[in-house]
Coordinates of N, CA, C and O in Angstrom, one line a residue:
M11 N -23.6 -48.7 -99.6 CA -23.9 -47.5 -98.9 C -23.2 -46.4 -99.6 O -22.0 -46.5 -99.9
C12 N -23.9 -45.2 -99.9 CA -23.3 -44.1 -100.6 C -22.9 -43.0 -99.5 O -23.7 -42.6 -98.7
Y13 N -21.7 -42.5 -99.6 CA -21.2 -41.5 -98.7 C -21.3 -40.1 -99.4 O -20.8 -40.0 -100.6
T14 N -21.7 -39.1 -98.7 CA -21.7 -37.8 -99.2 C -20.4 -37.2 -98.9 O -19.6 -37.7 -98.1
L15 N -20.1 -36.0 -99.6 CA -18.8 -35.3 -99.3 C -18.8 -34.9 -97.8 O -17.7 -35.0 -97.2
R16 N -19.9 -34.6 -97.3 CA -20.0 -34.2 -95.9 C -19.5 -35.4 -95.0 O -18.8 -35.2 -94.0
D17 N -20.0 -36.6 -95.3 CA -19.7 -37.8 -94.5 C -18.2 -38.0 -94.6 O -17.5 -38.3 -93.6
I18 N -17.6 -37.9 -95.8 CA -16.2 -38.1 -96.0 C -15.4 -37.1 -95.2 O -14.4 -37.5 -94.5
K19 N -15.7 -35.9 -95.2 CA -15.0 -34.8 -94.5 C -15.1 -35.1 -93.0 O -14.2 -35.0 -92.2
L20 N -16.3 -35.5 -92.5 CA -16.5 -35.8 -91.1 C -15.6 -37.0 -90.7 O -14.9 -36.9 -89.7
Y21 N -15.6 -38.1 -91.4 CA -14.8 -39.2 -91.1 C -13.3 -38.9 -91.1 O -12.6 -39.3 -90.3
R22 N -12.9 -38.0 -92.0 CA -11.6 -37.6 -92.1 C -11.2 -36.8 -90.9 O -10.1 -37.0 -90.3
N23 N -12.1 -35.9 -90.4 CA -11.8 -35.1 -89.2 C -11.7 -36.0 -88.0 O -10.8 -35.8 -87.2
V24 N -12.7 -36.9 -87.9 CA -12.6 -37.8 -86.7 C -11.4 -38.6 -86.8 O -10.7 -38.8 -85.7
G25 N -11.0 -39.1 -87.9 CA -9.8 -39.9 -88.1 C -8.5 -39.1 -87.7 O -7.6 -39.6 -87.0
L26 N -8.5 -37.8 -88.1 CA -7.3 -37.0 -87.7 C -7.3 -36.8 -86.2 O -6.2 -36.9 -85.6
I27 N -8.4 -36.6 -85.6 CA -8.4 -36.5 -84.1 C -7.9 -37.8 -83.4 O -7.1 -37.7 -82.5
V28 N -8.4 -38.9 -83.9 CA -8.0 -40.2 -83.3 C -6.5 -40.4 -83.6 O -5.7 -40.8 -82.7
L29 N -6.0 -40.1 -84.8 CA -4.6 -40.2 -85.1 C -3.7 -39.3 -84.2 O -2.7 -39.8 -83.7
M30 N -4.1 -38.1 -84.0 CA -3.4 -37.2 -83.2 C -3.3 -37.7 -81.7 O -2.3 -37.6 -81.1
T31 N -4.4 -38.2 -81.3 CA -4.5 -38.8 -79.9 C -3.5 -40.0 -79.8 O -2.8 -40.1 -78.8
L32 N -3.6 -40.9 -80.8 CA -2.7 -42.1 -80.7 C -1.2 -41.7 -80.8 O -0.4 -42.2 -80.1
I33 N -0.9 -40.7 -81.6 CA 0.5 -40.2 -81.7 C 0.9 -39.7 -80.4 O 2.0 -39.9 -79.9
S34 N 0.1 -38.8 -79.8 CA 0.5 -38.2 -78.5 C 0.6 -39.2 -77.4 O 1.5 -39.1 -76.5
V35 N -0.2 -40.2 -77.4 CA -0.1 -41.3 -76.4 C 1.1 -42.2 -76.7 O 1.8 -42.6 -75.8
G36 N 1.3 -42.5 -77.9 CA 2.4 -43.3 -78.3 C 3.8 -42.8 -78.0 O 4.8 -43.5 -77.9
T37 N 3.9 -41.4 -78.0 CA 5.2 -40.8 -77.8 C 5.5 -40.5 -76.3 O 6.6 -40.0 -76.0
R38 N 4.5 -40.7 -75.5 CA 4.7 -40.4 -74.1 C 5.8 -41.3 -73.5 O 5.9 -42.5 -73.6
G39 N 6.7 -40.6 -72.8 CA 7.8 -41.3 -72.1 C 9.0 -41.6 -72.9 O 10.1 -42.0 -72.4
Q40 N 9.0 -41.2 -74.2 CA 10.2 -41.4 -75.0 C 11.1 -40.2 -74.9 O 10.7 -39.1 -74.8
R41 N 12.4 -40.5 -75.0 CA 13.4 -39.4 -74.9 C 13.5 -38.8 -76.3 O 13.6 -39.5 -77.3
I42 N 13.5 -37.5 -76.3 CA 13.7 -36.8 -77.5 C 15.0 -36.0 -77.4 O 15.2 -35.3 -76.4
G43 N 15.8 -36.1 -78.4 CA 17.2 -35.5 -78.4 C 17.2 -34.0 -78.5 O 18.1 -33.3 -78.1
D44 N 16.1 -33.4 -79.1 CA 16.1 -32.0 -79.3 C 15.9 -31.2 -78.0 O 15.3 -31.8 -77.1
K45 N 16.4 -30.0 -78.0 CA 16.2 -29.2 -76.8 C 15.6 -27.9 -77.2 O 16.1 -27.2 -78.1
L46 N 14.4 -27.5 -76.6 CA 13.8 -26.3 -76.9 C 14.4 -25.2 -76.0 O 14.5 -25.3 -74.8
I47 N 14.9 -24.1 -76.6 CA 15.5 -23.0 -75.9 C 14.5 -21.8 -76.0 O 14.0 -21.5 -77.1
G48 N 14.1 -21.3 -74.8 CA 13.2 -20.1 -74.8 C 13.7 -19.0 -75.6 O 14.9 -18.7 -75.7
G49 N 12.7 -18.2 -76.1 CA 13.1 -17.0 -76.9 C 13.9 -16.0 -76.2 O 14.7 -15.3 -76.8
S50 N 13.8 -15.9 -74.9 CA 14.6 -14.9 -74.1 C 16.0 -15.4 -74.0 O 16.9 -14.6 -73.5
A51 N 16.4 -16.6 -74.3 CA 17.7 -17.1 -74.2 C 18.6 -16.6 -75.4 O 19.8 -16.8 -75.3
V52 N 18.0 -16.1 -76.4 CA 18.8 -15.7 -77.6 C 18.5 -14.2 -77.9 O 17.3 -13.7 -77.7
V53 N 19.5 -13.5 -78.3 CA 19.3 -12.1 -78.7 C 19.9 -12.0 -80.1 O 21.1 -12.4 -80.3
I54 N 19.1 -11.5 -81.0 CA 19.6 -11.3 -82.4 C 19.8 -9.8 -82.6 O 18.9 -9.0 -82.4
N55 N 21.0 -9.5 -83.1 CA 21.3 -8.1 -83.3 C 21.5 -7.9 -84.8 O 21.2 -8.8 -85.6
G56 N 21.9 -6.7 -85.2 CA 22.1 -6.4 -86.6 C 20.9 -6.2 -87.4 O 19.8 -5.9 -86.9
F57 N 21.0 -6.4 -88.7 CA 19.9 -6.2 -89.6 C 18.7 -7.0 -89.3 O 17.5 -6.6 -89.2
V58 N 18.9 -8.3 -89.1 CA 17.8 -9.3 -88.8 C 17.2 -8.9 -87.4 O 15.9 -8.9 -87.3
G59 N 18.0 -8.6 -86.4 CA 17.4 -8.2 -85.1 C 16.6 -7.0 -85.2 O 15.5 -6.9 -84.6
E60 N 17.0 -6.0 -86.0 CA 16.2 -4.8 -86.2 C 14.9 -5.1 -86.9 O 13.8 -4.6 -86.5
R61 N 14.9 -6.0 -87.9 CA 13.7 -6.4 -88.6 C 12.7 -7.1 -87.7 O 11.5 -6.9 -87.7
L62 N 13.2 -7.9 -86.8 CA 12.4 -8.6 -85.8 C 11.7 -7.6 -84.9 O 10.5 -7.7 -84.6
R63 N 12.5 -6.7 -84.4 CA 12.0 -5.7 -83.5 C 10.9 -4.8 -84.2 O 9.8 -4.6 -83.6
L64 N 11.2 -4.4 -85.4 CA 10.2 -3.6 -86.1 C 8.9 -4.4 -86.4 O 7.8 -3.9 -86.4
S65 N 9.1 -5.7 -86.7 CA 7.9 -6.5 -87.0 C 7.0 -6.6 -85.7 O 5.8 -6.5 -85.8
A66 N 7.7 -6.8 -84.6 CA 6.9 -6.9 -83.3 C 6.2 -5.6 -83.0 O 5.0 -5.6 -82.6
V67 N 6.9 -4.5 -83.1 CA 6.4 -3.2 -82.8 C 5.3 -2.8 -83.8 O 4.2 -2.3 -83.4
N68 N 5.6 -2.9 -85.1 CA 4.7 -2.3 -86.1 C 3.7 -3.2 -86.6 O 2.7 -2.8 -87.3
R69 N 3.8 -4.5 -86.4 CA 2.8 -5.5 -86.9 C 2.1 -6.2 -85.7 O 0.9 -6.1 -85.6
V70 N 2.9 -6.9 -84.9 CA 2.2 -7.8 -83.9 C 1.6 -6.9 -82.8 O 0.4 -7.1 -82.6
F71 N 2.3 -6.0 -82.2 CA 1.7 -5.2 -81.1 C 1.0 -4.0 -81.6 O 0.4 -3.2 -80.7
A72 N 0.9 -3.8 -82.9 CA 0.1 -2.6 -83.4 C -1.4 -3.1 -83.6 O -2.2 -2.2 -84.0
Q73 N -1.7 -4.3 -83.5 CA -3.0 -4.8 -83.8 C -4.0 -4.3 -82.7 O -3.6 -4.2 -81.6
D74 N -5.2 -4.2 -83.2 CA -6.3 -3.8 -82.3 C -7.0 -5.0 -81.7 O -7.6 -5.7 -82.5
V75 N -6.8 -5.3 -80.4 CA -7.3 -6.5 -79.8 C -8.9 -6.5 -79.9 O -9.4 -7.6 -80.2
N76 N -9.5 -5.4 -79.8 CA -11.0 -5.4 -79.9 C -11.4 -5.8 -81.3 O -12.4 -6.6 -81.5
R77 N -10.7 -5.4 -82.3 CA -11.0 -5.8 -83.7 C -10.8 -7.3 -83.9 O -11.6 -7.9 -84.6
L78 N -9.8 -7.9 -83.3 CA -9.6 -9.3 -83.4 C -10.6 -10.1 -82.7 O -11.0 -11.2 -83.2
V79 N -11.2 -9.6 -81.6 CA -12.1 -10.4 -80.8 C -13.6 -10.1 -81.3 O -14.4 -11.0 -81.1
E80 N -13.8 -9.0 -82.0 CA -15.2 -8.6 -82.4 C -15.9 -9.7 -83.1 O -17.1 -10.0 -82.8
P81 N -15.4 -10.5 -84.1 CA -16.2 -11.5 -84.7 C -16.7 -12.6 -83.8 O -17.8 -13.2 -84.1
F82 N -16.0 -12.8 -82.7 CA -16.4 -13.9 -81.7 C -17.7 -13.5 -81.0 O -18.4 -14.3 -80.4
R83 N -18.0 -12.2 -80.9 CA -19.1 -11.6 -80.1 C -20.4 -11.8 -80.9 O -21.5 -11.6 -80.3
H84 N -20.4 -12.1 -82.2 CA -21.6 -12.0 -82.9 C -22.2 -13.4 -83.4 O -23.4 -13.6 -83.5
R85 N -21.3 -14.3 -83.7 CA -21.7 -15.7 -84.1 C -22.7 -15.7 -85.2 O -23.8 -16.3 -85.2
D86 N -22.4 -14.9 -86.3 CA -23.3 -14.9 -87.4 C -22.6 -15.3 -88.7 O -23.1 -15.1 -89.8
E87 N -21.4 -15.9 -88.6 CA -20.6 -16.2 -89.8 C -21.1 -17.5 -90.4 O -21.6 -18.4 -89.7
E88 N -20.9 -17.6 -91.7 CA -21.3 -18.8 -92.5 C -20.2 -19.4 -93.3 O -20.2 -20.6 -93.6
R89 N -19.2 -18.6 -93.6 CA -18.1 -19.2 -94.5 C -16.7 -18.6 -94.4 O -15.8 -19.1 -95.0
C90 N -16.5 -17.5 -93.6 CA -15.2 -16.9 -93.6 C -14.3 -17.4 -92.5 O -14.8 -18.2 -91.7
W91 N -13.1 -16.9 -92.4 CA -12.1 -17.5 -91.5 C -11.6 -16.5 -90.5 O -10.4 -16.7 -90.0
Q92 N -12.3 -15.5 -90.0 CA -11.8 -14.6 -89.1 C -11.3 -15.2 -87.8 O -10.5 -14.6 -87.1
T93 N -11.9 -16.3 -87.4 CA -11.5 -16.9 -86.1 C -10.1 -17.3 -86.0 O -9.5 -17.3 -84.9
E94 N -9.5 -17.6 -87.1 CA -8.1 -18.0 -87.1 C -7.2 -16.8 -86.7 O -6.1 -16.9 -86.2
F95 N -7.6 -15.6 -87.0 CA -6.7 -14.4 -86.9 C -6.3 -14.2 -85.4 O -5.2 -13.9 -85.1
W96 N -7.3 -14.3 -84.5 CA -6.9 -14.1 -83.1 C -5.8 -15.1 -82.6 O -4.8 -14.7 -82.0
G97 N -6.0 -16.4 -82.9 CA -5.1 -17.4 -82.5 C -3.7 -17.2 -83.1 O -2.7 -17.4 -82.4
K98 N -3.6 -16.9 -84.4 CA -2.3 -16.7 -85.0 C -1.7 -15.5 -84.5 O -0.5 -15.5 -84.2
W99 N -2.4 -14.4 -84.3 CA -1.9 -13.2 -83.8 C -1.4 -13.4 -82.3 O -0.3 -13.0 -82.0
F100 N -2.2 -14.0 -81.5 CA -1.9 -14.2 -80.1 C -0.6 -15.1 -80.0 O 0.3 -14.8 -79.1
T101 N -0.5 -16.1 -80.7 CA 0.7 -17.0 -80.7 C 1.9 -16.2 -81.0 O 3.0 -16.3 -80.3
S102 N 1.9 -15.4 -82.1 CA 3.0 -14.5 -82.4 C 3.3 -13.5 -81.3 O 4.4 -13.2 -81.0
A103 N 2.2 -12.9 -80.7 CA 2.4 -11.9 -79.7 C 3.1 -12.5 -78.5 O 3.9 -11.9 -77.8
V104 N 2.7 -13.7 -78.1 CA 3.3 -14.4 -76.9 C 4.8 -14.6 -77.2 O 5.7 -14.3 -76.4
L105 N 5.1 -15.1 -78.4 CA 6.5 -15.3 -78.7 C 7.3 -14.0 -78.8 O 8.5 -14.0 -78.3
A106 N 6.7 -13.0 -79.3 CA 7.4 -11.6 -79.3 C 7.6 -11.1 -77.9 O 8.6 -10.5 -77.5
Y107 N 6.6 -11.3 -77.0 CA 6.6 -10.9 -75.6 C 7.8 -11.7 -74.9 O 8.5 -11.1 -74.1
K108 N 7.9 -13.0 -75.2 CA 8.9 -13.8 -74.5 C 10.3 -13.3 -74.9 O 11.2 -13.3 -74.2
Y109 N 10.4 -12.8 -76.2 CA 11.7 -12.3 -76.7 C 12.0 -11.0 -76.1 O 13.2 -10.7 -75.7
K110 N 11.0 -10.1 -75.9 CA 11.3 -8.8 -75.4 C 10.2 -8.4 -74.4 O 9.2 -7.8 -74.8
N111 N 10.3 -8.8 -73.2 CA 9.3 -8.5 -72.2 C 9.1 -7.0 -72.0 O 10.0 -6.2 -71.9
A112 N 7.8 -6.7 -71.8 CA 7.5 -5.3 -71.4 C 6.1 -5.4 -70.7 O 5.2 -6.1 -71.2
D113 N 5.9 -4.6 -69.6 CA 4.7 -4.7 -68.9 C 3.5 -4.3 -69.7 O 2.4 -4.9 -69.6
S114 N 3.6 -3.3 -70.6 CA 2.5 -2.9 -71.5 C 2.1 -4.0 -72.4 O 0.9 -4.2 -72.7
L115 N 3.0 -4.8 -72.9 CA 2.7 -5.9 -73.7 C 2.0 -7.0 -73.0 O 1.0 -7.6 -73.5
K116 N 2.3 -7.3 -71.8 CA 1.7 -8.3 -70.9 C 0.2 -7.8 -70.7 O -0.7 -8.7 -70.7
V117 N 0.0 -6.6 -70.5 CA -1.4 -6.1 -70.3 C -2.2 -6.3 -71.5 O -3.3 -6.7 -71.4
M118 N -1.6 -6.1 -72.7 CA -2.3 -6.3 -73.9 C -2.6 -7.8 -74.1 O -3.8 -8.1 -74.5
L119 N -1.7 -8.7 -73.8 CA -2.0 -10.1 -73.9 C -3.1 -10.5 -73.0 O -3.9 -11.3 -73.3
D120 N -3.0 -10.0 -71.7 CA -4.1 -10.4 -70.7 C -5.4 -9.9 -71.2 O -6.4 -10.7 -71.1
K121 N -5.5 -8.7 -71.8 CA -6.8 -8.2 -72.3 C -7.3 -9.1 -73.4 O -8.5 -9.4 -73.5
A122 N -6.4 -9.5 -74.3 CA -6.8 -10.3 -75.5 C -7.4 -11.6 -75.0 O -8.4 -12.0 -75.5
V123 N -6.8 -12.2 -74.0 CA -7.3 -13.5 -73.5 C -8.6 -13.3 -72.8 O -9.6 -14.0 -73.0
T124 N -8.7 -12.3 -71.9 CA -9.9 -12.0 -71.1 C -11.0 -11.7 -72.1 O -12.1 -12.3 -71.9
D125 N -10.8 -10.9 -73.1 CA -11.9 -10.6 -74.0 C -12.3 -11.8 -74.8 O -13.5 -12.0 -75.0
L126 N -11.4 -12.6 -75.3 CA -11.8 -13.8 -76.0 C -12.6 -14.8 -75.2 O -13.6 -15.3 -75.6
V127 N -12.1 -15.1 -74.0 CA -12.7 -16.1 -73.1 C -14.1 -15.6 -72.7 O -15.0 -16.4 -72.5
A128 N -14.3 -14.3 -72.6 CA -15.6 -13.8 -72.3 C -16.7 -14.1 -73.4 O -17.9 -14.1 -73.1
T129 N -16.2 -14.5 -74.6 CA -17.2 -14.9 -75.6 C -17.5 -16.4 -75.6 O -18.4 -16.8 -76.4
Q130 N -16.9 -17.1 -74.8 CA -17.1 -18.6 -74.7 C -18.5 -18.9 -74.2 O -18.9 -18.4 -73.2
S131 N -19.2 -19.7 -75.0 CA -20.6 -20.1 -74.6 C -20.5 -21.2 -73.5 O -19.5 -21.8 -73.3
A132 N -21.7 -21.5 -73.0 CA -21.8 -22.5 -71.9 C -21.3 -23.8 -72.3 O -20.8 -24.6 -71.5
D133 N -21.5 -24.2 -73.6 CA -21.1 -25.5 -74.1 C -19.6 -25.6 -74.4 O -19.1 -26.6 -74.9
G134 N -18.8 -24.5 -74.2 CA -17.4 -24.4 -74.5 C -17.0 -23.8 -75.8 O -15.8 -23.6 -76.1
Y135 N -17.9 -23.5 -76.7 CA -17.6 -23.0 -78.0 C -17.0 -21.6 -77.9 O -17.6 -20.7 -77.3
I136 N -15.9 -21.4 -78.7 CA -15.3 -20.1 -78.9 C -15.2 -20.0 -80.4 O -14.4 -20.7 -81.0
G137 N -16.0 -19.2 -81.0 CA -15.9 -19.0 -82.5 C -16.9 -18.0 -82.9 O -17.6 -17.3 -82.1
N138 N -17.1 -17.9 -84.3 CA -18.0 -16.9 -84.8 C -19.0 -17.4 -85.8 O -19.7 -16.7 -86.4
Y139 N -19.1 -18.8 -85.8 CA -20.1 -19.4 -86.7 C -21.5 -19.5 -86.1 O -21.6 -19.7 -84.9
K140 N -22.5 -19.4 -87.0 CA -23.9 -19.6 -86.6 C -24.0 -21.0 -86.1 O -23.3 -21.9 -86.6
P141 N -24.9 -21.3 -85.2 CA -25.1 -22.6 -84.7 C -25.4 -23.6 -85.8 O -25.0 -24.8 -85.8
S142 N -26.1 -23.2 -86.8 CA -26.5 -24.1 -88.0 C -25.3 -24.3 -88.9 O -25.4 -25.2 -89.7
K143 N -24.2 -23.6 -88.7 CA -23.0 -23.8 -89.6 C -21.8 -24.3 -88.9 O -20.7 -24.3 -89.5
L144 N -21.9 -24.8 -87.7 CA -20.8 -25.3 -86.9 C -20.2 -26.5 -87.7 O -20.9 -27.3 -88.3
L145 N -18.9 -26.5 -87.6 CA -18.1 -27.6 -88.3 C -18.1 -27.4 -89.8 O -17.5 -28.3 -90.5
E146 N -18.6 -26.4 -90.3 CA -18.6 -26.2 -91.8 C -17.5 -25.1 -92.1 O -17.1 -24.4 -91.2
Q147 N -17.2 -25.1 -93.4 CA -16.2 -24.1 -93.9 C -14.9 -24.1 -93.0 O -14.2 -25.0 -92.9
W148 N -14.7 -22.9 -92.3 CA -13.4 -22.7 -91.6 C -13.6 -22.8 -90.1 O -12.7 -22.4 -89.3
D149 N -14.7 -23.3 -89.6 CA -15.0 -23.3 -88.2 C -13.9 -24.1 -87.4 O -13.4 -23.6 -86.4
I150 N -13.6 -25.4 -87.8 CA -12.7 -26.1 -87.0 C -11.3 -25.5 -87.1 O -10.5 -25.5 -86.2
W151 N -10.9 -25.0 -88.3 CA -9.7 -24.3 -88.5 C -9.5 -23.2 -87.5 O -8.5 -23.0 -86.9
G152 N -10.5 -22.4 -87.4 CA -10.5 -21.3 -86.4 C -10.4 -21.7 -85.0 O -9.7 -21.2 -84.2
R153 N -11.2 -22.8 -84.7 CA -11.1 -23.3 -83.3 C -9.7 -23.8 -83.0 O -9.2 -23.6 -81.9
K154 N -9.0 -24.4 -83.9 CA -7.7 -24.9 -83.7 C -6.8 -23.8 -83.4 O -6.0 -23.9 -82.4
Y155 N -6.8 -22.7 -84.1 CA -6.0 -21.5 -83.8 C -6.3 -20.9 -82.5 O -5.4 -20.4 -81.7
C156 N -7.6 -20.9 -82.1 CA -8.0 -20.4 -80.7 C -7.3 -21.3 -79.7 O -6.8 -20.8 -78.7
M157 N -7.4 -22.6 -79.9 CA -6.8 -23.5 -78.9 C -5.3 -23.3 -78.8 O -4.8 -23.2 -77.7
L158 N -4.6 -23.2 -79.9 CA -3.2 -23.0 -79.9 C -2.8 -21.6 -79.2 O -1.9 -21.6 -78.4
G159 N -3.6 -20.6 -79.5 CA -3.3 -19.3 -78.8 C -3.5 -19.4 -77.3 O -2.7 -18.9 -76.5
L160 N -4.6 -20.0 -76.9 CA -4.9 -20.2 -75.5 C -3.8 -21.1 -74.8 O -3.4 -20.8 -73.7
L161 N -3.3 -22.1 -75.5 CA -2.3 -22.9 -74.9 C -1.0 -22.1 -74.7 O -0.3 -22.2 -73.7
H162 N -0.7 -21.2 -75.7 CA 0.5 -20.3 -75.5 C 0.2 -19.4 -74.3 O 1.2 -19.1 -73.6
G163 N -1.0 -18.9 -74.2 CA -1.3 -18.1 -73.0 C -1.2 -18.8 -71.7 O -0.6 -18.3 -70.7
M164 N -1.6 -20.1 -71.7 CA -1.5 -20.9 -70.5 C 0.0 -21.1 -70.2 O 0.4 -21.0 -69.0
M165 N 0.8 -21.4 -71.2 CA 2.3 -21.6 -70.9 C 2.9 -20.3 -70.4 O 3.8 -20.4 -69.6
L166 N 2.5 -19.2 -71.0 CA 3.1 -17.9 -70.6 C 2.8 -17.6 -69.1 O 3.6 -17.2 -68.4
R167 N 1.5 -17.8 -68.8 CA 1.1 -17.4 -67.4 C 1.1 -18.5 -66.4 O 0.9 -18.3 -65.2
R168 N 1.3 -19.7 -66.9 CA 1.4 -20.9 -66.0 C 0.2 -21.0 -65.1 O 0.4 -21.2 -63.9
I169 N -1.0 -20.9 -65.6 CA -2.2 -21.0 -64.9 C -3.1 -22.0 -65.6 O -3.1 -22.1 -66.8
E170 N -3.9 -22.7 -64.9 CA -4.8 -23.7 -65.4 C -6.1 -23.1 -66.1 O -6.7 -23.8 -66.8
K171 N -6.4 -21.8 -65.8 CA -7.6 -21.3 -66.4 C -7.7 -21.5 -67.9 O -8.8 -21.9 -68.4
F172 N -6.7 -21.3 -68.6 CA -6.7 -21.4 -70.1 C -6.9 -22.9 -70.5 O -7.5 -23.2 -71.5
F173 N -6.4 -23.8 -69.6 CA -6.6 -25.2 -69.9 C -8.0 -25.5 -70.0 O -8.4 -26.2 -70.9
W174 N -8.8 -25.0 -69.2 CA -10.3 -25.3 -69.2 C -11.0 -24.7 -70.4 O -11.9 -25.3 -70.9
Q175 N -10.5 -23.6 -70.9 CA -11.1 -23.0 -72.1 C -10.7 -23.9 -73.3 O -11.5 -24.2 -74.1
V176 N -9.4 -24.3 -73.4 CA -9.0 -25.2 -74.5 C -9.8 -26.5 -74.4 O -10.3 -27.1 -75.4
H177 N -9.9 -27.1 -73.2 CA -10.6 -28.3 -72.9 C -12.1 -28.2 -73.4 O -12.6 -29.0 -74.1
G178 N -12.7 -27.0 -73.1 CA -14.1 -26.8 -73.5 C -14.2 -26.8 -75.0 O -15.1 -27.3 -75.6
L179 N -13.3 -26.1 -75.7 CA -13.2 -26.1 -77.2 C -13.1 -27.5 -77.8 O -13.8 -27.8 -78.7
L180 N -12.2 -28.2 -77.2 CA -11.9 -29.6 -77.8 C -13.1 -30.5 -77.5 O -13.6 -31.2 -78.5
I181 N -13.7 -30.5 -76.3 CA -14.8 -31.3 -76.0 C -16.0 -31.0 -76.9 O -16.7 -31.8 -77.4
T182 N -16.2 -29.7 -77.1 CA -17.3 -29.2 -78.0 C -17.2 -29.8 -79.4 O -18.1 -30.3 -80.0
C183 N -16.0 -29.7 -79.9 CA -15.7 -30.2 -81.3 C -16.0 -31.7 -81.3 O -16.6 -32.2 -82.3
L184 N -15.5 -32.4 -80.4 CA -15.6 -33.9 -80.4 C -17.1 -34.3 -80.2 O -17.6 -35.2 -80.9
L185 N -17.8 -33.6 -79.4 CA -19.2 -34.0 -79.2 C -20.1 -33.7 -80.4 O -20.9 -34.5 -80.8
I186 N -19.8 -32.6 -81.1 CA -20.5 -32.3 -82.3 C -20.2 -33.3 -83.4 O -21.0 -33.8 -84.1
L187 N -18.9 -33.7 -83.5 CA -18.5 -34.7 -84.5 C -19.2 -36.0 -84.2 O -19.7 -36.7 -85.1
L188 N -19.2 -36.4 -82.9 CA -19.8 -37.7 -82.6 C -21.3 -37.7 -82.8 O -21.8 -38.7 -83.3
R189 N -21.9 -36.6 -82.5 CA -23.4 -36.6 -82.7 C -23.7 -36.6 -84.2 O -24.7 -37.2 -84.6
S190 N -22.9 -36.1 -85.0 CA -23.2 -36.0 -86.4 C -23.0 -37.4 -87.1 O -23.5 -37.6 -88.2
I191 N -22.2 -38.3 -86.5 CA -22.0 -39.6 -87.1 C -22.8 -40.7 -86.4 O -22.9 -41.8 -86.9
M192 N -23.5 -40.4 -85.3 CA -24.3 -41.4 -84.7 C -25.7 -41.4 -85.2 O -26.3 -40.5 -85.7

């Protein structure tokens, strides 16, 4: 039997999903010696602290949420990677917000999630690729960053709503992968 490059990539992606699942199940219940300290537990002053503050103000929170969400509204992409931008930005924004809380920043984060989730299709897909190009080029890469951003939003707001958006994204990816190998 001869495998195409598409087959090999597909099997690799399915294998990675299975491996990640096995790792997450295999580590359940084990004690981990590291301790995660929330960003608000530390304050950095001086030169580095000022650079962090400027980065948050002039880069992270200076972004236009509408511009980040706009590609998700059209679903006409064939090969570019704009979908990763929202997730990477949102993850950074949540961490910056946790470090320096402000009501205006929370409003911006809420708008970003609300606007993104409004683009989710009935089958759970959040992305900007044409239906005929799903799982090609940067589609899964972008979905991954959307999931990570939504997970950060879920942890920030401690509500289940984002869980179901992440769940929808993951199930959609798995179903498409499974259909393509069956």
